[in-house]
Structure formats: C-alpha cells, structure tokens
Short mmCIF file of C-alpha atoms (C1' of nucleotides) in Angstrom, two decimals:
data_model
loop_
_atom_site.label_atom_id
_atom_site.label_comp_id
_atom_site.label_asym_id
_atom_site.label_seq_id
_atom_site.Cartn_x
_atom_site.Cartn_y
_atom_site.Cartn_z
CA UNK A 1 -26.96 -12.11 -9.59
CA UNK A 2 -24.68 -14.06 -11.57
CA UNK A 3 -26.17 -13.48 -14.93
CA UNK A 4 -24.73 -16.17 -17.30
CA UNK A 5 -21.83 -14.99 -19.58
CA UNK A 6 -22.28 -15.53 -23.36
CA UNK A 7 -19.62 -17.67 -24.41
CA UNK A 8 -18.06 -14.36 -26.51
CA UNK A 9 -17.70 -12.92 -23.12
CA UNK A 10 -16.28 -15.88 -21.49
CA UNK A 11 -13.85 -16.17 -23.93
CA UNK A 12 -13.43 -12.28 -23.19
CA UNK A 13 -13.32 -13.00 -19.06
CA UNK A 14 -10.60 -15.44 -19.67
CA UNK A 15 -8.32 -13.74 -21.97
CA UNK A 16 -8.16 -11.04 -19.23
CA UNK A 17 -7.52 -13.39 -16.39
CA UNK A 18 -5.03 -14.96 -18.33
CA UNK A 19 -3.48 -12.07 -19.45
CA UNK A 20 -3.48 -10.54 -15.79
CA UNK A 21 -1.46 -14.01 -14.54
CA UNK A 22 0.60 -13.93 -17.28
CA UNK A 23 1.99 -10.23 -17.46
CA UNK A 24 1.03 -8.80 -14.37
CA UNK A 25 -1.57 -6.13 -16.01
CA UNK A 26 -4.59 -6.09 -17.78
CA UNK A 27 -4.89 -6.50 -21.74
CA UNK A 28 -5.77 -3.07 -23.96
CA UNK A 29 -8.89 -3.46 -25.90
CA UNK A 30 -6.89 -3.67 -29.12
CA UNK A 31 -4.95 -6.57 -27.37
CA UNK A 32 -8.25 -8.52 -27.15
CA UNK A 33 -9.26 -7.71 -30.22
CA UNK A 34 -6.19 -9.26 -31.82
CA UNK A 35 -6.15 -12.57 -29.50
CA UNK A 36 -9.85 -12.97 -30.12
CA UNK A 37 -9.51 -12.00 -34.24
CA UNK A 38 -11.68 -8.98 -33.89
CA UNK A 39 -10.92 -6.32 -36.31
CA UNK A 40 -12.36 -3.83 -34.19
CA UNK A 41 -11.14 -2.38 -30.78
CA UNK A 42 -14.63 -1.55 -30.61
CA UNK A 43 -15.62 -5.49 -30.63
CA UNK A 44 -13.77 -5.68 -26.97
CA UNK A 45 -14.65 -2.13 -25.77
CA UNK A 46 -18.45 -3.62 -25.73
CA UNK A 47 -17.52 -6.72 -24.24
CA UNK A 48 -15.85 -5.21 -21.46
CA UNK A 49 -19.16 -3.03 -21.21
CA UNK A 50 -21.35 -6.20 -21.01
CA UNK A 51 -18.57 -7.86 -18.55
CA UNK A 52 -18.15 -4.88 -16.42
CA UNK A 53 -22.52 -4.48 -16.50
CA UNK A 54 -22.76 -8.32 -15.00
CA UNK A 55 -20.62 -7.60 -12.49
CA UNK A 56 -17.59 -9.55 -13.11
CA UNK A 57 -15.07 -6.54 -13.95
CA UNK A 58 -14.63 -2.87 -13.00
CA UNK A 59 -14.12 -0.81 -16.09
CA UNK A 60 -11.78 2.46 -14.84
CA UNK A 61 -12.88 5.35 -17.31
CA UNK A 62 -10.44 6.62 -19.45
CA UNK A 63 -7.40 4.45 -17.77
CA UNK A 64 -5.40 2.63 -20.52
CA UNK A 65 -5.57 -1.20 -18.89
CA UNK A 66 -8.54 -0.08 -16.35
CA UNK A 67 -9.52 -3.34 -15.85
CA UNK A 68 -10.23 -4.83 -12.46
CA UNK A 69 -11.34 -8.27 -11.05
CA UNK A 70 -13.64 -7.39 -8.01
CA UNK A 71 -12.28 -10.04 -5.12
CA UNK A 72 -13.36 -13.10 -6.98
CA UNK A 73 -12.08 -15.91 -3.99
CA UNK A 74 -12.95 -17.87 -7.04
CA UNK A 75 -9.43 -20.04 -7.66
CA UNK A 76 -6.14 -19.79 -5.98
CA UNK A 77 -6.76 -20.88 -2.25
CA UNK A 78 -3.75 -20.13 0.13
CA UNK A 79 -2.72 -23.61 0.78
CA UNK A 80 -2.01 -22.92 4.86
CA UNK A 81 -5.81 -22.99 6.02
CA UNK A 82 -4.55 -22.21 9.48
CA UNK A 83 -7.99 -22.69 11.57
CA UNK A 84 -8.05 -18.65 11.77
CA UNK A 85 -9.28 -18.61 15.28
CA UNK A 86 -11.05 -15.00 15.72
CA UNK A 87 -8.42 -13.91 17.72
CA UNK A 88 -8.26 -12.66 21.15
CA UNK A 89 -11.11 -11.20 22.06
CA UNK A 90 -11.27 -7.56 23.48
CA UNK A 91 -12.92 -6.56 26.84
CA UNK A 92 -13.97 -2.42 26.88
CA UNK A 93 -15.15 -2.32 30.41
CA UNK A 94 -16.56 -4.93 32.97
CA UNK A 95 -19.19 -4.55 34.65
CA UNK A 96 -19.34 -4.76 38.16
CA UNK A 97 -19.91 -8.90 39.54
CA UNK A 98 -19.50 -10.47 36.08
CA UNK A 99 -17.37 -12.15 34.88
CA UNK A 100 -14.25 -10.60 32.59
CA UNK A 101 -14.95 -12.43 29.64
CA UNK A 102 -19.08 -12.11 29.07
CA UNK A 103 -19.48 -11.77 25.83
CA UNK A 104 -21.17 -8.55 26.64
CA UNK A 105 -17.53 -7.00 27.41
CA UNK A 106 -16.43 -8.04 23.88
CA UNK A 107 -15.97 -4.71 22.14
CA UNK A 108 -14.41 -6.54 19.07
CA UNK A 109 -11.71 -9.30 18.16
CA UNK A 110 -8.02 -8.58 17.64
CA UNK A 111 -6.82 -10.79 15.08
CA UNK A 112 -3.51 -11.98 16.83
CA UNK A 113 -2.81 -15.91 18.13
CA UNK A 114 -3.12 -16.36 21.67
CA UNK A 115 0.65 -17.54 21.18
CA UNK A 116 2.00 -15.04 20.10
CA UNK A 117 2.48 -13.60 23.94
CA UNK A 118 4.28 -15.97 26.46
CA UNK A 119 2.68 -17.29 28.32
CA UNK A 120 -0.26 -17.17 26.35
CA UNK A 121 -2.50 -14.47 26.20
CA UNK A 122 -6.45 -15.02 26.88
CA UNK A 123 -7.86 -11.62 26.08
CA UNK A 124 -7.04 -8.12 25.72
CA UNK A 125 -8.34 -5.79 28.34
CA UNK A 126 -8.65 -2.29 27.21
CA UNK A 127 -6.95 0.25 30.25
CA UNK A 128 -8.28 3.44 31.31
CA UNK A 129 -6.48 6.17 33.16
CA UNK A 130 -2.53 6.64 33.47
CA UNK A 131 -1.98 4.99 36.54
CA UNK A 132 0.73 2.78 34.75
CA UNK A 133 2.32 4.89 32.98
CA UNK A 134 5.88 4.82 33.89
CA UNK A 135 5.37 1.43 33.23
CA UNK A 136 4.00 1.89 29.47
CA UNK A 137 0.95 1.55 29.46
CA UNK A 138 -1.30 4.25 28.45
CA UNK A 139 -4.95 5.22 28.32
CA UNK A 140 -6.52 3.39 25.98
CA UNK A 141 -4.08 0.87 25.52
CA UNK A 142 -4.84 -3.15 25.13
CA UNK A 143 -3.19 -5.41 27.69
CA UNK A 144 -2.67 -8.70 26.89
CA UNK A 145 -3.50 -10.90 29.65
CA UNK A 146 -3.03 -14.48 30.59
CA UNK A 147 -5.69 -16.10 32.81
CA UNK A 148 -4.00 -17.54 35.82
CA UNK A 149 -3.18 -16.82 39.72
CA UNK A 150 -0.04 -17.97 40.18
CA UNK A 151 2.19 -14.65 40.50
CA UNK A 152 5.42 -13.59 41.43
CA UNK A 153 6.24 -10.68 42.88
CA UNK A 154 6.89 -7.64 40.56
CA UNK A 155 4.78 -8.71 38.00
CA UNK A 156 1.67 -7.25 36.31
CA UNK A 157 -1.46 -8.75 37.20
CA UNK A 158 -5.08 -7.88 36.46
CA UNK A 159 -6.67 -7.90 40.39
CA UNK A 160 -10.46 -7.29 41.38
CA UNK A 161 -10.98 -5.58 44.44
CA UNK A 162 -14.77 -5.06 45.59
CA UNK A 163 -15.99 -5.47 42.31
CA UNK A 164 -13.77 -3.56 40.67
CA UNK A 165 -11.11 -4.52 37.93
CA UNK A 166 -7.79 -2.65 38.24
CA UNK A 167 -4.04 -3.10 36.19
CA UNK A 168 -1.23 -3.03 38.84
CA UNK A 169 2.12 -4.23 40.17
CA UNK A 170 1.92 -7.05 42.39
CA UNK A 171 3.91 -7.43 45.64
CA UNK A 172 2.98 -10.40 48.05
CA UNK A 173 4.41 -10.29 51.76
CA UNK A 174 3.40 -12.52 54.33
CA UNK A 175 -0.67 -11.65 54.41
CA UNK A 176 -0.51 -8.43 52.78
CA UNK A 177 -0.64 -7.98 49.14
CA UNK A 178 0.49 -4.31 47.70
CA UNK A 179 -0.79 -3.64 44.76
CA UNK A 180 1.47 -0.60 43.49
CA UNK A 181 0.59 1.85 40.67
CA UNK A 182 3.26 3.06 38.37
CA UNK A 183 2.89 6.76 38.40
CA UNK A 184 3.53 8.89 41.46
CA UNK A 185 0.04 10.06 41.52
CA UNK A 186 -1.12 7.53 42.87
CA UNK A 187 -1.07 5.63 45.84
CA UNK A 188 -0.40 1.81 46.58
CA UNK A 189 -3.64 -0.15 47.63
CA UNK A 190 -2.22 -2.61 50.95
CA UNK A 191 -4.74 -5.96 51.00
CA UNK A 192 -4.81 -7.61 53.95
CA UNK A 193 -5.62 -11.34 52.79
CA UNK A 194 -6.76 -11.95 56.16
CA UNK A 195 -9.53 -9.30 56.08
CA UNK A 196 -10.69 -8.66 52.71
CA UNK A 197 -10.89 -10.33 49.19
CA UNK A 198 -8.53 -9.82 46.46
CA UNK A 199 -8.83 -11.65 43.15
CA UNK A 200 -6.45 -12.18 40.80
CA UNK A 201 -7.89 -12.01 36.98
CA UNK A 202 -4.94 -12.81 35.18
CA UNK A 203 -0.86 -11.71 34.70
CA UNK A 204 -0.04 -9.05 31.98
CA UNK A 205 1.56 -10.55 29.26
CA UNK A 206 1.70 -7.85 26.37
CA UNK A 207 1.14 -4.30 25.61
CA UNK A 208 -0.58 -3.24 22.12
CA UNK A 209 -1.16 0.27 21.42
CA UNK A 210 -2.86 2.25 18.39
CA UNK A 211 -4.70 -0.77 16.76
CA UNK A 212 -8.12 -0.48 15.46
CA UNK A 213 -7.59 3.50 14.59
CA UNK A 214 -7.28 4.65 18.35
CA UNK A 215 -3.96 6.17 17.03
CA UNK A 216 -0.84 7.18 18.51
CA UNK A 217 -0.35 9.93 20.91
CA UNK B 1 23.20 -7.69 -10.14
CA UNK B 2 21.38 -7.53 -6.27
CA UNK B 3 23.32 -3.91 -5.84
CA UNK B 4 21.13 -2.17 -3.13
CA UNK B 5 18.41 0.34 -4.18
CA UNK B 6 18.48 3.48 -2.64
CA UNK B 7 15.42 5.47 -1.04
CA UNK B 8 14.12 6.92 -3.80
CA UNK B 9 14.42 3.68 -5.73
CA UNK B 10 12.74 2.44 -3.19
CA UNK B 11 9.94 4.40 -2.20
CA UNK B 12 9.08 3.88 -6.06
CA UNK B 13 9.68 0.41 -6.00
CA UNK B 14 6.86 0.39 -2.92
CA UNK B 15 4.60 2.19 -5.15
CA UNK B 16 4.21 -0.01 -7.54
CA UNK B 17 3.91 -2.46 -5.59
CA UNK B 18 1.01 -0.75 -3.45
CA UNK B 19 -0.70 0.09 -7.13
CA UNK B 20 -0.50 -3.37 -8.30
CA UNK B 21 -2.12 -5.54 -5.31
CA UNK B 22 -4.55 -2.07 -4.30
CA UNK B 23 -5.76 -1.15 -8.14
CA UNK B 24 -4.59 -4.80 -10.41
CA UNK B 25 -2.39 -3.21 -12.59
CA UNK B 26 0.84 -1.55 -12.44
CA UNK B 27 0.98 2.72 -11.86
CA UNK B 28 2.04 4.76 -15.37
CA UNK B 29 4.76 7.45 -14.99
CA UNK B 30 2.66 10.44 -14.19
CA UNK B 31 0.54 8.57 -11.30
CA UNK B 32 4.39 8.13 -9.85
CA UNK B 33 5.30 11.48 -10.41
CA UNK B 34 1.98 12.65 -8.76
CA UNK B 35 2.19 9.81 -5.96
CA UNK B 36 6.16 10.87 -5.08
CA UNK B 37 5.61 14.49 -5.71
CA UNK B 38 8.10 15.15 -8.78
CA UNK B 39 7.11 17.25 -11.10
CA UNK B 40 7.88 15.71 -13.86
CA UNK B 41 6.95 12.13 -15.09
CA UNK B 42 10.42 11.82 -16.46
CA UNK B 43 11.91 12.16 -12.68
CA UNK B 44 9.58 8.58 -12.64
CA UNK B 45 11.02 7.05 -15.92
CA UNK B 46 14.50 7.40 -14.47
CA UNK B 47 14.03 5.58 -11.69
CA UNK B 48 11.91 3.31 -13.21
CA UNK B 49 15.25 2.48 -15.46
CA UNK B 50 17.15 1.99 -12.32
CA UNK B 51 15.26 -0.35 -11.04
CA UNK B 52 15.13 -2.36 -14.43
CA UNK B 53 18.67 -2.26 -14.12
CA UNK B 54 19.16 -3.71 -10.76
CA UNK B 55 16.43 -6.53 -11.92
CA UNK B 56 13.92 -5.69 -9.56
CA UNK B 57 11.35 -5.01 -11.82
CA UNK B 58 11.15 -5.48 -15.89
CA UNK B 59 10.04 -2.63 -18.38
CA UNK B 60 8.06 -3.71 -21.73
CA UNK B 61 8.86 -0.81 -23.95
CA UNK B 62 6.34 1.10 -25.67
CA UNK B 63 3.38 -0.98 -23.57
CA UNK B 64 1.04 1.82 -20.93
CA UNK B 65 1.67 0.40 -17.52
CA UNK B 66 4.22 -2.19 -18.98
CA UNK B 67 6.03 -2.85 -15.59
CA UNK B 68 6.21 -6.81 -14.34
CA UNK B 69 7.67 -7.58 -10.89
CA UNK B 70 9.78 -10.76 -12.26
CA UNK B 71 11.23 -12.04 -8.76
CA UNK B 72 7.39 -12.43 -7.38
CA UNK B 73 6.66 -15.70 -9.37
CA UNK B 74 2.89 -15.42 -7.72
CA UNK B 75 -0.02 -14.30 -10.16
CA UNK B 76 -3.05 -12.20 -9.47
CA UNK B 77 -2.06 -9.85 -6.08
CA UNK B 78 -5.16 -10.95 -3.32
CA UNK B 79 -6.04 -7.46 -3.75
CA UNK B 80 -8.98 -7.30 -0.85
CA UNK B 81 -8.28 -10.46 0.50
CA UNK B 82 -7.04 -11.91 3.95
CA UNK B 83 -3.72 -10.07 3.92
CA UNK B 84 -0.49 -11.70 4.54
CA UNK B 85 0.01 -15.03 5.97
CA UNK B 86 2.99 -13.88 6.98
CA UNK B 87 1.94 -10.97 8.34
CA UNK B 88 4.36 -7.48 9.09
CA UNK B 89 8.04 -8.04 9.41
CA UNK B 90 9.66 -7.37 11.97
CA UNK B 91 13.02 -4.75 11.30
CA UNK B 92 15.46 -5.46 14.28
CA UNK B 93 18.40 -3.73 13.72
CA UNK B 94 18.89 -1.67 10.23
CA UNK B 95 23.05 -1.65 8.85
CA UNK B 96 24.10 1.58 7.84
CA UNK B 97 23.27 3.28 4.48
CA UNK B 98 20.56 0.08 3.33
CA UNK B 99 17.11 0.53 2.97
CA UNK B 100 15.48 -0.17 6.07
CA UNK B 101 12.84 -3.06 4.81
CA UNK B 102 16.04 -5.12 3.41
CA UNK B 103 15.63 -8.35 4.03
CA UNK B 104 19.01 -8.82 5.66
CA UNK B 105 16.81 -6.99 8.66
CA UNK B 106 13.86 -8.94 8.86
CA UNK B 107 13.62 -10.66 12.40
CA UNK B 108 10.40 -12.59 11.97
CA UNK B 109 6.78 -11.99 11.02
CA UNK B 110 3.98 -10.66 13.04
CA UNK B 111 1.03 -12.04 12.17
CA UNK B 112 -1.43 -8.60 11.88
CA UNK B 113 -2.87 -7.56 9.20
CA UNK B 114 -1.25 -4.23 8.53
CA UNK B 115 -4.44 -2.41 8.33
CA UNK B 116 -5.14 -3.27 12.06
CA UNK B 117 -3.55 0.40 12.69
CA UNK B 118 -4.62 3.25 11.20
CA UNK B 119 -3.08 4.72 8.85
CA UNK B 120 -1.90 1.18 8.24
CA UNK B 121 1.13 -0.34 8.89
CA UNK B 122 4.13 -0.99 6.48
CA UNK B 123 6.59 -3.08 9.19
CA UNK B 124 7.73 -3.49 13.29
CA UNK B 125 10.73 -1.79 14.23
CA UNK B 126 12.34 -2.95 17.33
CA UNK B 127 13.29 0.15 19.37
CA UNK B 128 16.67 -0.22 20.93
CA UNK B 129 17.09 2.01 24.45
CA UNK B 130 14.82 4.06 26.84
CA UNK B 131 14.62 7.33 24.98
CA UNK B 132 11.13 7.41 24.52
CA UNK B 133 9.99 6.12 27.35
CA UNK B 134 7.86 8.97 28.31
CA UNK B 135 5.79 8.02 25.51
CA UNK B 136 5.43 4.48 26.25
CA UNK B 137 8.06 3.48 24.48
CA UNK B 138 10.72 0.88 26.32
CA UNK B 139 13.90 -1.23 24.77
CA UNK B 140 12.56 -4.01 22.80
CA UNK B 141 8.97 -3.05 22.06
CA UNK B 142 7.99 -3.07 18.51
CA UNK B 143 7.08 0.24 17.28
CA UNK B 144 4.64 0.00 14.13
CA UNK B 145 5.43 2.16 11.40
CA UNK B 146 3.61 3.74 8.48
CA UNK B 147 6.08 4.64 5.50
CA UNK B 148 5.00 7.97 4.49
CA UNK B 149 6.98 11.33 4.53
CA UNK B 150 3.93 13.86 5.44
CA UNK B 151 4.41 14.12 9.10
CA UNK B 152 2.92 16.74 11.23
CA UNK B 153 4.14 17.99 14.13
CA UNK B 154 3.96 16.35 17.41
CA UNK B 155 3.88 13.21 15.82
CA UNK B 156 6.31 10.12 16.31
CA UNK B 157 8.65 9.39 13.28
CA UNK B 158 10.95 7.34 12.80
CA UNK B 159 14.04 8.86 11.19
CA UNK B 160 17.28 8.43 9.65
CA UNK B 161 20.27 10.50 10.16
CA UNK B 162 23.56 10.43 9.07
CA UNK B 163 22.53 6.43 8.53
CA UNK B 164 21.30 6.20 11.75
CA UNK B 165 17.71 5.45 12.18
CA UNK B 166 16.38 6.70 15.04
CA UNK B 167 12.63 7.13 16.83
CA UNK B 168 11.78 10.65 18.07
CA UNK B 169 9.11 12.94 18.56
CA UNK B 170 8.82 15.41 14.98
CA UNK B 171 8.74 19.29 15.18
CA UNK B 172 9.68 21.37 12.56
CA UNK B 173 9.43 25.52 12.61
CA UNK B 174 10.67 26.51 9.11
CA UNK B 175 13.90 24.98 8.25
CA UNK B 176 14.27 23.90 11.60
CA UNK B 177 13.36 20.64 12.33
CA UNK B 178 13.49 19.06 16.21
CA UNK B 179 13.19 15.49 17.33
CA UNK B 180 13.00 15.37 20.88
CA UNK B 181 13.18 12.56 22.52
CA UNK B 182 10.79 11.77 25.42
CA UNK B 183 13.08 11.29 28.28
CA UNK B 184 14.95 14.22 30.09
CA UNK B 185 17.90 12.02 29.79
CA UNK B 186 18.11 12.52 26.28
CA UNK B 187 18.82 15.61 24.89
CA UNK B 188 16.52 17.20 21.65
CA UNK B 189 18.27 17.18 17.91
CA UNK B 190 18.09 19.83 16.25
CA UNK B 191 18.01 20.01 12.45
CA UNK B 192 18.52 22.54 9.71
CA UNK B 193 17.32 21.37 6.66
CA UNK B 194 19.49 23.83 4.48
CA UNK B 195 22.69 22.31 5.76
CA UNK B 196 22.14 18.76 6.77
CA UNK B 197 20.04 15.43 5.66
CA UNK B 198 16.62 14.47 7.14
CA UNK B 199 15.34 11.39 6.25
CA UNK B 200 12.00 10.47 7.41
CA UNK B 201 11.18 6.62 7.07
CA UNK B 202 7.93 7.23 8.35
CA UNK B 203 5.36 7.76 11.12
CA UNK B 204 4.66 5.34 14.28
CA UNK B 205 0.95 4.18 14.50
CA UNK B 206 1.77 1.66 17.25
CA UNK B 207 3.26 0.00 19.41
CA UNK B 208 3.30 -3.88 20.72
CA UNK B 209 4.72 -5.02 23.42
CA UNK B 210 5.75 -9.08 24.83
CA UNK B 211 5.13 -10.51 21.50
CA UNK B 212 6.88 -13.76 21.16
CA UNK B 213 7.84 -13.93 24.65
CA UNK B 214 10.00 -10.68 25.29
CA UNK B 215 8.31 -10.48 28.00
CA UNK B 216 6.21 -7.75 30.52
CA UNK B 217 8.98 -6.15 32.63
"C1'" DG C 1 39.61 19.40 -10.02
"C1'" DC C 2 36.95 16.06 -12.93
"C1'" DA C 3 33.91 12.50 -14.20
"C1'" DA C 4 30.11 9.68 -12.92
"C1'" DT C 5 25.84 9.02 -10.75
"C1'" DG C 6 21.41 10.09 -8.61
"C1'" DA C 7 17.64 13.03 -8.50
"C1'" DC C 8 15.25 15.98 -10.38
"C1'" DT C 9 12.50 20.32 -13.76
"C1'" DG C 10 10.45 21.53 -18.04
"C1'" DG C 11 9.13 20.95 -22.52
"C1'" DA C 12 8.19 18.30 -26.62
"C1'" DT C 13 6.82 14.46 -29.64
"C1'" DA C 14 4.87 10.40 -31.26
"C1'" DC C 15 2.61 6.49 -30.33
"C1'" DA C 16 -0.84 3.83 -27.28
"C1'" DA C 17 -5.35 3.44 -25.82
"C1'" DT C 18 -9.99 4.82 -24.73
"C1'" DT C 19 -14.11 6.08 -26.46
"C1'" DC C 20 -17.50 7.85 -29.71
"C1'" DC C 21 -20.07 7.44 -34.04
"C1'" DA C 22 -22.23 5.21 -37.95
"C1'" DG C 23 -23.31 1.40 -39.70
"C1'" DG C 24 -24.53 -4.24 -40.73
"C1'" DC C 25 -25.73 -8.95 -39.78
"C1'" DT C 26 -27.59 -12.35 -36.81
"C1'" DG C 27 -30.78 -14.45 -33.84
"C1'" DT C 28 -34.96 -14.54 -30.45
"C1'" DA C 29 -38.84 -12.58 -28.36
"C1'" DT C 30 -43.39 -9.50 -29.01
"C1'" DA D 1 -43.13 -7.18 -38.95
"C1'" DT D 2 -40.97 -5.02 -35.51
"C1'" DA D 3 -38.05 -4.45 -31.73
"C1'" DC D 4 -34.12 -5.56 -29.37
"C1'" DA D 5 -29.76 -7.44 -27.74
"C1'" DG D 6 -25.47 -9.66 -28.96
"C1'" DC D 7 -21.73 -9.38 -32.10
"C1'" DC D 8 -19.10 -7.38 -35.23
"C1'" DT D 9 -16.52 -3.76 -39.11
"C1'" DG D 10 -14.40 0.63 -40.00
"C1'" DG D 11 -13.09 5.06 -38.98
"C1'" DA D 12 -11.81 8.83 -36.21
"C1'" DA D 13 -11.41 12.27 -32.25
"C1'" DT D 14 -9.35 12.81 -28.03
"C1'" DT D 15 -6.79 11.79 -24.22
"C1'" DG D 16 -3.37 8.87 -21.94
"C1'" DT D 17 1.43 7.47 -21.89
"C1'" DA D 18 6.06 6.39 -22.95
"C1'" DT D 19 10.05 8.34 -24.16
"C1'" DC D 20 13.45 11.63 -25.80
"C1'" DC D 21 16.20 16.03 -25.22
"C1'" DA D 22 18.28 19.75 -22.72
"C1'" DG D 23 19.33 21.43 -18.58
"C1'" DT D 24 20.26 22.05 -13.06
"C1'" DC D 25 22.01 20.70 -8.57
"C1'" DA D 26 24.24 17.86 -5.23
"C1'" DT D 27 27.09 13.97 -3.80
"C1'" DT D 28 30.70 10.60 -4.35
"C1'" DG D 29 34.80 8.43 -6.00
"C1'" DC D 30 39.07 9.23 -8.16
#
DNA sequence: GCAATGACTGGATACAATTCCAGGCTGTAT
DNA sequence: ATACAGCCTGGAATTGTATCCAGTCATTGC
C-alpha cells in the first residue's frame, strides 16, 4: 500500500509535518508554494492531491489548512512504555460449575490497573438485579473484586451457593454465615457451615458504573 | 498575567483544544460560533482576544486558523492514539467562582481513557455527602462527567450555583428548572431562569467507586 | 450614578485560501 | 509517435475567514 513518494512529494510531506510541529496547524497551499519556490498555488494543490491519493494525508474540501495526518505511530513514541496489561478482565455471567474467570465469561477488558482498587482488584463482575442497592450498586454495574477468602464481617464478598454466584454482605457467627442483601426486598440467605457449602469468590473492592456506553440512569 | 478565565473563556478555550487533537488544526471563528451557539463569529473573536490576553493561547493576525497553544510545548496532538498517560483528573473540591478543571483542583489522575464512557468523559468529580444516594451515588465516589450544556431531563448534571457546584438530578418545565436530589433528606431546588444563574458544568456518565483505596463501605 | 468589563447580535468589508481552467515541458512506457 | 503521469506557470472565480464597526444587555467595582 505504501506507494513510494516522489521526492517532490516528500519534500511536500515534510514541509507539512514540519509546519504542523512548528505552528500548530497545517501550511496553505500558497505557503508551500513559497517554501518550495513554486510560483503556483496550483503546484501544491496537486501535490496534496497525489499525497492525499497515496494515502498519507486527508485533504478536507474547501477547509483553508484541511490537511490531516491519518494516525501515522510513525515517530514520537511516549517514552513511559508501561507494559499496558489488558486490564481487568470483565465476567457477564457464569455459568453454573465453572469457574469465574473462564475465558468464556470474558465479555471484554476494562482498561484500568489491577492497582488501582485496594486491595487489588482481579476482575470485574458485571451485577444483575437491585438487590444491593442501598448499598450502590445497581443493575448493570461492574464490581471490582479481589480474589481471596479471608473476610471480615460487614464486608462485600462475591459467595457461590449451589452453583450459583451472588453479590452480598457478609456476616460470620459461630457456624452460620448470613449473607444479607441491601434492599428490603429481599431476604437474608442463613448458611449453616455445618450443613451446606458456601464459597467465597472474592471481596468487593470497587464499584464502576456507565463504562463501555451502558450509560447512566 | 495567569488571571483566571471565566466559563465562557473557557468552554472556548476547550474547544480549541478538542478541534486541534480531534481534526489537526485549530477551529476558525465561525466553527466556534456554531460549536458554542453564538450567532455571530465576532461573539468568537472576542473571546478569542481574551484569551490572547491572559496568554493562554497566541493569535497570528491575518493567518485562517492562526491560533497556537504556546504553554503546550508538545508537537503533533496523538489525535487517535492511546489517550492520556495520565489519564482523567480527578476534581476534589472546586474554590468558589474558578473554573472547575483549574488545576489548583486536580487530586490525581485516573488512568481511563475518557472515551471508556459514553458520551465520553471530560474529568472525576469527587461527590462530597449522601444526597444522591438513591441513585448510587455515596460521599467520596467519583462521579464522571461529560462537559456539555444540552441536558435533558431526568438526567444527572452537575451544576453550579451561586459558585457552588453541586450534583443533582435535571428537570426543567419552561423557565423552571428543578434539581432534585435523590434522597428524601434533601429537599428539591428550584430554579427560575429569568431571575437567577444556572450554570450547568455538565452531565454525569459514571460513576467509580474504591479507586485508590477509598475503600467498599 | 458612572465607568469598565464580559458577553453577545448583526452587518459589512477586505483579504486569505481553495479550487478550477488552460496551458507547457519533461520523462518513461506502449 | 503517441499516450500518460509528474511537475510546473499564470490567471481567475468563488468561497472561507479574519476583522472592524455599531449597537444591546447585564454585572461588577467605584
């Protein structure tokens, strides 16, 4: 695709660049004319057709300086080359016996460090229904969560019971675990560690709502 | 010479700003005018002069588009690339009367792109108190706002009056405007446009909450 | 009350800039 | 030889833009 440049339209390319780093905005064809010793505006005007034809500017019609550089990464590299992890991945649903981060759960990436949640967060896991409401959390929202299963009381843990994944507050008392939603509509689920299984996914770290388009209500 | 700009100065100032890294090349009078709504480009060239005066940006007489941003010593504006290494700043308390994206406010950096929300954007505001906490709202969660003025009702703006900036829900019926908050603590404001000042900063698009280890409560 | 400033509308003018047209002069490929 | 693209001159129509002038309205500081 990259059709050579003569070196007329080279010289051209780099005048424009230079101009652009220089004053902040694209030459006028008369302006290239003089730096290049045309006597013609018309001399640039069919340079900048050729250039913009091979791809390597976007001529805006009948724009004075409607010149563009398509994203050209071709130069300046930001010097900070932070590893750009993909971020923290974002589970949609789980399905019932897997595990919560199979790749198959992955809706899409959210491009936020781990770190920036404390303790650190390990994924996002997209909540359904308004059973935490009162606590802020909303339909649709992302909650940051950080894999572990050490929990103190009060906090907000991701829990599986019977195969299914559930956002809740946690209370521990002797054998019995209460598991308390934050809206009055619904009741607290009692675990009796003795007689059934309860397993903790991971402790609520963060809150993120409206990213990705799903908007604000 | 650093004498504060006010709104107007600096929704303009944004403009440019937006035109330059979105399009490569500064905005002319009459794409202000249209952008800002005046009717006149001259209502653009005014404020254009008031901004060379404070030194924020430089005017090359008698040049189309002849507007440099002097104090940004960087050269050609990543237009499409990876956005920000530093990411959306973070407003944490705003002093009366000062534009709201001073720098005097700026907390920290987020590091999201500010297209992650839709519409995208523009900076974090930390919300102080529990008046929208019917909304999902709570003291200290970042609320992410969109600068724009075109609000519809229902929405969540963020808005300034009598130089306080506040976070409410919008309605307006004719020159009436109401911004209720959502919690039945909190008494509604109401608003008549014909005798007193509404400022709109702009619109919430999200929210984030336990970022840099504020904490899940 | 008065002056100064900010924030505009509306109209006008002259210059800046794009874009078209009609050529001409090279090469290189058919 | 003929065709064609790159490269340029010169001129000119048309639109884009900067910039001035004359006002209005509201707020703020004196």
């Amino acid at each position: 695709m990259a059709r050579p440049l003569t070196a007329r339209q080279q010289n051209v390319y780099d005048f424009i660049v230079k101009t652009m780093s220089e004053f902040g905005y694209p030459p006028t064809r008369a302006e290239i004319a003089r730096a290049l010793g045309f006597r013609s505006p018309n001399a640039a005007e069919e340079h900048l057709r050729a250039l913009d034809r091979k791809g390597v500017i976007r001529m805006i019609p009948g724009t004075s300086r409607g010149i563009r550089l398509p994203a050209n990464g071709n130069e300046i590299e930001p010097a900070e080359s932070q590893p750009q992890s993909s971020g923290l991945p974002i589970i949609g649903s789980v399905a019932a016996g897997s595990p919560i981060l199979a790749t198959e759960h992955i809706d899409r990436y959210c491009p936020l460090p781990a770190d920036y949640f404390s303790p650190s967060a390990d994924y996002l896991l997209r909540v359904r229904g308004l059973s935490m409401k009162d606590a802020g959390i909303f339909d649709g929202d992302l909650l940051a969560v950080h894999r572990t299963q050490q929990i103190r009381n009060g906090q907000i843990v991701v829990a599986r019971i019977d195969d299914e994944v559930t956002v809740k507050r946690f209370q521990r008392e002797g054998s019995h675990v209460t598991l308390s939603a934050e809206n009055a509509d619904f009741a607290p689920i009692v675990v009796d560690l003795e007689h059934q299984h309860l397993e903790i996914e991971g402790l609520g770290v963060g809150v993120i709502r409206g990213g990705n388009g799903s908007g604000l209500h």
